[in-house]
Amino acid sequence: MRLIRDVLARRGMGAVTTLPGLLVLLVVVGLFLKSRAILAVEPLSRLLFSSAWHPLKGEFGLLPFISGTVWVTVTALVLALPVSILAAIYLSEYAPRWIREAAKPVIDLLAGLPSVVYGVWGVLIVVPFVGGVLAPACGVVSSGYSILAGGIVLAIMTFPTIIHVTLEVFATIPGALRDASLSLGATKWETTRRVVLRKGAQGILAASVLGFSRAFGETMAVLMVVGNVPAVPRSLFDPGYPLPALIANNYGEMMSVPRYDAALMLASLVLMLIVLFFNVLARWILVRVERRTR
């Protein structure tokens, strides 16, 4: 009976463990089924690469929203990566223990703040700064509601993810490697650059991908500062309209328009697949890093 209970417990816990994976699959299948109404009458290439978004005319080109998502996300990562990696290097290699212990709760606090708090802060501080300071300095007229404003807010939101994962990667690097480098006469910075960064390069890449995947899915903060204009952006000071903002703004409205809900479900499916791809890629890189450091 003890062996039977052990087998039942193992199989029961295994079944429960597979549930999250099944939920992801069910979400993807459900979004695909809801998108079939528009995929049956419009080729996928036209839906993904057309910039015409006129639901009342039956035109559902998703290119402005996909490009807006890419613009905001890439801008956020260009701003976030240098700051996050340098902060992680300082906390891991240079900071005294008390500073490191004091910084961790602050990083966790940033990760736990609701998106709407970042959005309000962006509307009050970032948008006037972009529209009143950065745009005139670059010789551009902008209201401030732009790709750059969304990128700045999103960069601050991705700081905790990238810093936390990068610190975990640095912690897996054996201290003996640092000691060996220092004993050969290398300076602290040379050890950091040639040992820590080189050894943790794949982990840093994984942290960046995780930040990238989180940035793709953020909704409220970006929605409040990016401008929400369905047009392909041509500069950082142009307004944009990312996929999450499109879904949040329009779902539940104008559902009487034929295929409108199917177009929004297709946008959700595209966003889901992109985020899923980058999360799987990041996890694969982290597994490789863990195996190399054993």
mmCIF file with all atom_site columns, N, CA, C and O in Angstrom, residues 124-158:
data_model
loop_
_atom_site.group_PDB
_atom_site.id
_atom_site.type_symbol
_atom_site.label_atom_id
_atom_site.label_alt_id
_atom_site.label_comp_id
_atom_site.label_asym_id
_atom_site.label_entity_id
_atom_site.label_seq_id
_atom_site.pdbx_PDB_ins_code
_atom_site.Cartn_x
_atom_site.Cartn_y
_atom_site.Cartn_z
_atom_site.occupancy
_atom_site.B_iso_or_equiv
_atom_site.pdbx_formal_charge
_atom_site.auth_seq_id
_atom_site.auth_comp_id
_atom_site.auth_asym_id
_atom_site.auth_atom_id
_atom_site.pdbx_PDB_model_num
ATOM 1   N N  . LEU A 1 124 ? 2.512  62.511 -15.985 1.00 0.00 ? 124 LEU A N  1
ATOM 2   C CA . LEU A 1 124 ? 2.815  63.729 -15.226 1.00 0.00 ? 124 LEU A CA 1
ATOM 3   C C  . LEU A 1 124 ? 4.247  64.221 -15.427 1.00 0.00 ? 124 LEU A C  1
ATOM 4   O O  . LEU A 1 124 ? 4.501  65.431 -15.394 1.00 0.00 ? 124 LEU A O  1
ATOM 5   N N  . ILE A 1 125 ? 5.188  63.299 -15.653 1.00 0.00 ? 125 ILE A N  1
ATOM 6   C CA . ILE A 1 125 ? 6.600  63.677 -15.692 1.00 0.00 ? 125 ILE A CA 1
ATOM 7   C C  . ILE A 1 125 ? 7.218  63.450 -17.069 1.00 0.00 ? 125 ILE A C  1
ATOM 8   O O  . ILE A 1 125 ? 7.814  64.365 -17.658 1.00 0.00 ? 125 ILE A O  1
ATOM 9   N N  . VAL A 1 126 ? 7.094  62.245 -17.599 1.00 0.00 ? 126 VAL A N  1
ATOM 10  C CA . VAL A 1 126 ? 7.825  61.882 -18.813 1.00 0.00 ? 126 VAL A CA 1
ATOM 11  C C  . VAL A 1 126 ? 7.262  62.595 -20.042 1.00 0.00 ? 126 VAL A C  1
ATOM 12  O O  . VAL A 1 126 ? 8.021  63.141 -20.858 1.00 0.00 ? 126 VAL A O  1
ATOM 13  N N  . VAL A 1 127 ? 5.931  62.592 -20.198 1.00 0.00 ? 127 VAL A N  1
ATOM 14  C CA . VAL A 1 127 ? 5.328  63.212 -21.388 1.00 0.00 ? 127 VAL A CA 1
ATOM 15  C C  . VAL A 1 127 ? 5.660  64.706 -21.473 1.00 0.00 ? 127 VAL A C  1
ATOM 16  O O  . VAL A 1 127 ? 6.089  65.179 -22.547 1.00 0.00 ? 127 VAL A O  1
ATOM 17  N N  . PRO A 1 128 ? 5.502  65.509 -20.406 1.00 0.00 ? 128 PRO A N  1
ATOM 18  C CA . PRO A 1 128 ? 5.918  66.919 -20.511 1.00 0.00 ? 128 PRO A CA 1
ATOM 19  C C  . PRO A 1 128 ? 7.409  67.082 -20.778 1.00 0.00 ? 128 PRO A C  1
ATOM 20  O O  . PRO A 1 128 ? 7.817  68.005 -21.501 1.00 0.00 ? 128 PRO A O  1
ATOM 21  N N  . PHE A 1 129 ? 8.240  66.186 -20.226 1.00 0.00 ? 129 PHE A N  1
ATOM 22  C CA . PHE A 1 129 ? 9.684  66.276 -20.459 1.00 0.00 ? 129 PHE A CA 1
ATOM 23  C C  . PHE A 1 129 ? 10.018 66.009 -21.922 1.00 0.00 ? 129 PHE A C  1
ATOM 24  O O  . PHE A 1 129 ? 10.826 66.738 -22.530 1.00 0.00 ? 129 PHE A O  1
ATOM 25  N N  . VAL A 1 130 ? 9.396  64.987 -22.503 1.00 0.00 ? 130 VAL A N  1
ATOM 26  C CA . VAL A 1 130 ? 9.653  64.674 -23.907 1.00 0.00 ? 130 VAL A CA 1
ATOM 27  C C  . VAL A 1 130 ? 9.126  65.779 -24.813 1.00 0.00 ? 130 VAL A C  1
ATOM 28  O O  . VAL A 1 130 ? 9.818  66.238 -25.732 1.00 0.00 ? 130 VAL A O  1
ATOM 29  N N  . GLY A 1 131 ? 7.889  66.237 -24.561 1.00 0.00 ? 131 GLY A N  1
ATOM 30  C CA . GLY A 1 131 ? 7.290  67.246 -25.422 1.00 0.00 ? 131 GLY A CA 1
ATOM 31  C C  . GLY A 1 131 ? 7.873  68.639 -25.245 1.00 0.00 ? 131 GLY A C  1
ATOM 32  O O  . GLY A 1 131 ? 7.938  69.413 -26.203 1.00 0.00 ? 131 GLY A O  1
ATOM 33  N N  . GLY A 1 132 ? 8.297  68.979 -24.012 1.00 0.00 ? 132 GLY A N  1
ATOM 34  C CA . GLY A 1 132 ? 8.779  70.339 -23.748 1.00 0.00 ? 132 GLY A CA 1
ATOM 35  C C  . GLY A 1 132 ? 10.272 70.507 -23.744 1.00 0.00 ? 132 GLY A C  1
ATOM 36  O O  . GLY A 1 132 ? 10.762 71.638 -23.842 1.00 0.00 ? 132 GLY A O  1
ATOM 37  N N  . VAL A 1 133 ? 11.033 69.409 -23.633 1.00 0.00 ? 133 VAL A N  1
ATOM 38  C CA . VAL A 1 133 ? 12.489 69.522 -23.520 1.00 0.00 ? 133 VAL A CA 1
ATOM 39  C C  . VAL A 1 133 ? 13.198 68.754 -24.637 1.00 0.00 ? 133 VAL A C  1
ATOM 40  O O  . VAL A 1 133 ? 13.954 69.340 -25.418 1.00 0.00 ? 133 VAL A O  1
ATOM 41  N N  . LEU A 1 134 ? 12.964 67.443 -24.716 1.00 0.00 ? 134 LEU A N  1
ATOM 42  C CA . LEU A 1 134 ? 13.706 66.636 -25.677 1.00 0.00 ? 134 LEU A CA 1
ATOM 43  C C  . LEU A 1 134 ? 13.329 66.948 -27.122 1.00 0.00 ? 134 LEU A C  1
ATOM 44  O O  . LEU A 1 134 ? 14.205 67.071 -27.984 1.00 0.00 ? 134 LEU A O  1
ATOM 45  N N  . ALA A 1 135 ? 12.022 67.059 -27.409 1.00 0.00 ? 135 ALA A N  1
ATOM 46  C CA . ALA A 1 135 ? 11.600 67.327 -28.784 1.00 0.00 ? 135 ALA A CA 1
ATOM 47  C C  . ALA A 1 135 ? 12.117 68.679 -29.297 1.00 0.00 ? 135 ALA A C  1
ATOM 48  O O  . ALA A 1 135 ? 12.687 68.740 -30.396 1.00 0.00 ? 135 ALA A O  1
ATOM 49  N N  . PRO A 1 136 ? 11.952 69.800 -28.544 1.00 0.00 ? 136 PRO A N  1
ATOM 50  C CA . PRO A 1 136 ? 12.531 71.062 -29.032 1.00 0.00 ? 136 PRO A CA 1
ATOM 51  C C  . PRO A 1 136 ? 14.045 71.010 -29.176 1.00 0.00 ? 136 PRO A C  1
ATOM 52  O O  . PRO A 1 136 ? 14.611 71.621 -30.088 1.00 0.00 ? 136 PRO A O  1
ATOM 53  N N  . ALA A 1 137 ? 14.723 70.272 -28.281 1.00 0.00 ? 137 ALA A N  1
ATOM 54  C CA . ALA A 1 137 ? 16.176 70.167 -28.380 1.00 0.00 ? 137 ALA A CA 1
ATOM 55  C C  . ALA A 1 137 ? 16.605 69.456 -29.657 1.00 0.00 ? 137 ALA A C  1
ATOM 56  O O  . ALA A 1 137 ? 17.692 69.718 -30.183 1.00 0.00 ? 137 ALA A O  1
ATOM 57  N N  . CYS A 1 138 ? 15.763 68.571 -30.151 1.00 0.00 ? 138 CYS A N  1
ATOM 58  C CA . CYS A 1 138 ? 16.050 67.849 -31.400 1.00 0.00 ? 138 CYS A CA 1
ATOM 59  C C  . CYS A 1 138 ? 15.420 68.521 -32.616 1.00 0.00 ? 138 CYS A C  1
ATOM 60  O O  . CYS A 1 138 ? 15.476 67.973 -33.728 1.00 0.00 ? 138 CYS A O  1
ATOM 61  N N  . GLY A 1 139 ? 14.801 69.679 -32.430 1.00 0.00 ? 139 GLY A N  1
ATOM 62  C CA . GLY A 1 139 ? 14.182 70.390 -33.534 1.00 0.00 ? 139 GLY A CA 1
ATOM 63  C C  . GLY A 1 139 ? 12.920 69.733 -34.047 1.00 0.00 ? 139 GLY A C  1
ATOM 64  O O  . GLY A 1 139 ? 12.591 69.833 -35.232 1.00 0.00 ? 139 GLY A O  1
ATOM 65  N N  . VAL A 1 140 ? 12.187 69.072 -33.163 1.00 0.00 ? 140 VAL A N  1
ATOM 66  C CA . VAL A 1 140 ? 10.977 68.344 -33.546 1.00 0.00 ? 140 VAL A CA 1
ATOM 67  C C  . VAL A 1 140 ? 9.807  68.872 -32.732 1.00 0.00 ? 140 VAL A C  1
ATOM 68  O O  . VAL A 1 140 ? 9.957  69.228 -31.561 1.00 0.00 ? 140 VAL A O  1
ATOM 69  N N  . VAL A 1 141 ? 8.642  68.948 -33.354 1.00 0.00 ? 141 VAL A N  1
ATOM 70  C CA . VAL A 1 141 ? 7.423  69.319 -32.649 1.00 0.00 ? 141 VAL A CA 1
ATOM 71  C C  . VAL A 1 141 ? 6.700  68.047 -32.233 1.00 0.00 ? 141 VAL A C  1
ATOM 72  O O  . VAL A 1 141 ? 6.401  67.184 -33.069 1.00 0.00 ? 141 VAL A O  1
ATOM 73  N N  . SER A 1 142 ? 6.435  67.897 -30.956 1.00 0.00 ? 142 SER A N  1
ATOM 74  C CA . SER A 1 142 ? 5.778  66.693 -30.457 1.00 0.00 ? 142 SER A CA 1
ATOM 75  C C  . SER A 1 142 ? 4.926  67.056 -29.255 1.00 0.00 ? 142 SER A C  1
ATOM 76  O O  . SER A 1 142 ? 5.276  67.942 -28.465 1.00 0.00 ? 142 SER A O  1
ATOM 77  N N  . SER A 1 143 ? 3.812  66.368 -29.113 1.00 0.00 ? 143 SER A N  1
ATOM 78  C CA . SER A 1 143 ? 2.955  66.572 -27.951 1.00 0.00 ? 143 SER A CA 1
ATOM 79  C C  . SER A 1 143 ? 3.532  65.918 -26.706 1.00 0.00 ? 143 SER A C  1
ATOM 80  O O  . SER A 1 143 ? 3.062  66.179 -25.591 1.00 0.00 ? 143 SER A O  1
ATOM 81  N N  . GLY A 1 144 ? 4.523  65.056 -26.878 1.00 0.00 ? 144 GLY A N  1
ATOM 82  C CA . GLY A 1 144 ? 5.086  64.310 -25.754 1.00 0.00 ? 144 GLY A CA 1
ATOM 83  C C  . GLY A 1 144 ? 4.553  62.893 -25.677 1.00 0.00 ? 144 GLY A C  1
ATOM 84  O O  . GLY A 1 144 ? 5.231  62.000 -25.152 1.00 0.00 ? 144 GLY A O  1
ATOM 85  N N  . TYR A 1 145 ? 3.338  62.675 -26.174 1.00 0.00 ? 145 TYR A N  1
ATOM 86  C CA . TYR A 1 145 ? 2.776  61.322 -26.230 1.00 0.00 ? 145 TYR A CA 1
ATOM 87  C C  . TYR A 1 145 ? 3.396  60.623 -27.441 1.00 0.00 ? 145 TYR A C  1
ATOM 88  O O  . TYR A 1 145 ? 2.971  60.831 -28.581 1.00 0.00 ? 145 TYR A O  1
ATOM 89  N N  . SER A 1 146 ? 4.390  59.813 -27.203 1.00 0.00 ? 146 SER A N  1
ATOM 90  C CA . SER A 1 146 ? 5.216  59.319 -28.298 1.00 0.00 ? 146 SER A CA 1
ATOM 91  C C  . SER A 1 146 ? 5.843  57.976 -27.960 1.00 0.00 ? 146 SER A C  1
ATOM 92  O O  . SER A 1 146 ? 5.725  57.465 -26.839 1.00 0.00 ? 146 SER A O  1
ATOM 93  N N  . ILE A 1 147 ? 6.524  57.425 -28.963 1.00 0.00 ? 147 ILE A N  1
ATOM 94  C CA . ILE A 1 147 ? 7.276  56.184 -28.784 1.00 0.00 ? 147 ILE A CA 1
ATOM 95  C C  . ILE A 1 147 ? 8.334  56.360 -27.699 1.00 0.00 ? 147 ILE A C  1
ATOM 96  O O  . ILE A 1 147 ? 8.537  55.472 -26.851 1.00 0.00 ? 147 ILE A O  1
ATOM 97  N N  . LEU A 1 148 ? 9.013  57.498 -27.693 1.00 0.00 ? 148 LEU A N  1
ATOM 98  C CA . LEU A 1 148 ? 10.073 57.729 -26.718 1.00 0.00 ? 148 LEU A CA 1
ATOM 99  C C  . LEU A 1 148 ? 9.533  57.747 -25.299 1.00 0.00 ? 148 LEU A C  1
ATOM 100 O O  . LEU A 1 148 ? 10.140 57.174 -24.385 1.00 0.00 ? 148 LEU A O  1
ATOM 101 N N  . ALA A 1 149 ? 8.391  58.399 -25.088 1.00 0.00 ? 149 ALA A N  1
ATOM 102 C CA . ALA A 1 149 ? 7.784  58.424 -23.754 1.00 0.00 ? 149 ALA A CA 1
ATOM 103 C C  . ALA A 1 149 ? 7.425  57.014 -23.300 1.00 0.00 ? 149 ALA A C  1
ATOM 104 O O  . ALA A 1 149 ? 7.693  56.617 -22.156 1.00 0.00 ? 149 ALA A O  1
ATOM 105 N N  . GLY A 1 150 ? 6.824  56.231 -24.204 1.00 0.00 ? 150 GLY A N  1
ATOM 106 C CA . GLY A 1 150 ? 6.509  54.846 -23.865 1.00 0.00 ? 150 GLY A CA 1
ATOM 107 C C  . GLY A 1 150 ? 7.752  54.034 -23.591 1.00 0.00 ? 150 GLY A C  1
ATOM 108 O O  . GLY A 1 150 ? 7.773  53.200 -22.678 1.00 0.00 ? 150 GLY A O  1
ATOM 109 N N  . GLY A 1 151 ? 8.826  54.273 -24.366 1.00 0.00 ? 151 GLY A N  1
ATOM 110 C CA . GLY A 1 151 ? 10.067 53.543 -24.155 1.00 0.00 ? 151 GLY A CA 1
ATOM 111 C C  . GLY A 1 151 ? 10.710 53.857 -22.820 1.00 0.00 ? 151 GLY A C  1
ATOM 112 O O  . GLY A 1 151 ? 11.246 52.970 -22.145 1.00 0.00 ? 151 GLY A O  1
ATOM 113 N N  . ILE A 1 152 ? 10.672 55.129 -22.414 1.00 0.00 ? 152 ILE A N  1
ATOM 114 C CA . ILE A 1 152 ? 11.252 55.512 -21.129 1.00 0.00 ? 152 ILE A CA 1
ATOM 115 C C  . ILE A 1 152 ? 10.502 54.852 -19.979 1.00 0.00 ? 152 ILE A C  1
ATOM 116 O O  . ILE A 1 152 ? 11.100 54.281 -19.056 1.00 0.00 ? 152 ILE A O  1
ATOM 117 N N  . VAL A 1 153 ? 9.186  54.925 -20.010 1.00 0.00 ? 153 VAL A N  1
ATOM 118 C CA . VAL A 1 153 ? 8.381  54.299 -18.947 1.00 0.00 ? 153 VAL A CA 1
ATOM 119 C C  . VAL A 1 153 ? 8.597  52.791 -18.921 1.00 0.00 ? 153 VAL A C  1
ATOM 120 O O  . VAL A 1 153 ? 8.778  52.179 -17.854 1.00 0.00 ? 153 VAL A O  1
ATOM 121 N N  . LEU A 1 154 ? 8.612  52.188 -20.095 1.00 0.00 ? 154 LEU A N  1
ATOM 122 C CA . LEU A 1 154 ? 8.779  50.742 -20.159 1.00 0.00 ? 154 LEU A CA 1
ATOM 123 C C  . LEU A 1 154 ? 10.179 50.318 -19.725 1.00 0.00 ? 154 LEU A C  1
ATOM 124 O O  . LEU A 1 154 ? 10.357 49.251 -19.123 1.00 0.00 ? 154 LEU A O  1
ATOM 125 N N  . ALA A 1 155 ? 11.179 51.145 -20.022 1.00 0.00 ? 155 ALA A N  1
ATOM 126 C CA . ALA A 1 155 ? 12.543 50.824 -19.584 1.00 0.00 ? 155 ALA A CA 1
ATOM 127 C C  . ALA A 1 155 ? 12.622 50.752 -18.065 1.00 0.00 ? 155 ALA A C  1
ATOM 128 O O  . ALA A 1 155 ? 13.240 49.840 -17.503 1.00 0.00 ? 155 ALA A O  1
ATOM 129 N N  . ILE A 1 156 ? 11.985 51.700 -17.393 1.00 0.00 ? 156 ILE A N  1
ATOM 130 C CA . ILE A 1 156 ? 11.989 51.686 -15.927 1.00 0.00 ? 156 ILE A CA 1
ATOM 131 C C  . ILE A 1 156 ? 11.254 50.456 -15.402 1.00 0.00 ? 156 ILE A C  1
ATOM 132 O O  . ILE A 1 156 ? 11.647 49.873 -14.381 1.00 0.00 ? 156 ILE A O  1
ATOM 133 N N  . MET A 1 157 ? 10.223 50.038 -16.104 1.00 0.00 ? 157 MET A N  1
ATOM 134 C CA . MET A 1 157 ? 9.474  48.853 -15.671 1.00 0.00 ? 157 MET A CA 1
ATOM 135 C C  . MET A 1 157 ? 10.265 47.564 -15.870 1.00 0.00 ? 157 MET A C  1
ATOM 136 O O  . MET A 1 157 ? 10.038 46.577 -15.151 1.00 0.00 ? 157 MET A O  1
ATOM 137 N N  . THR A 1 158 ? 11.193 47.545 -16.830 1.00 0.00 ? 158 THR A N  1
ATOM 138 C CA . THR A 1 158 ? 11.978 46.328 -17.072 1.00 0.00 ? 158 THR A CA 1
ATOM 139 C C  . THR A 1 158 ? 13.256 46.266 -16.244 1.00 0.00 ? 158 THR A C  1
ATOM 140 O O  . THR A 1 158 ? 13.913 45.221 -16.220 1.00 0.00 ? 158 THR A O  1
#
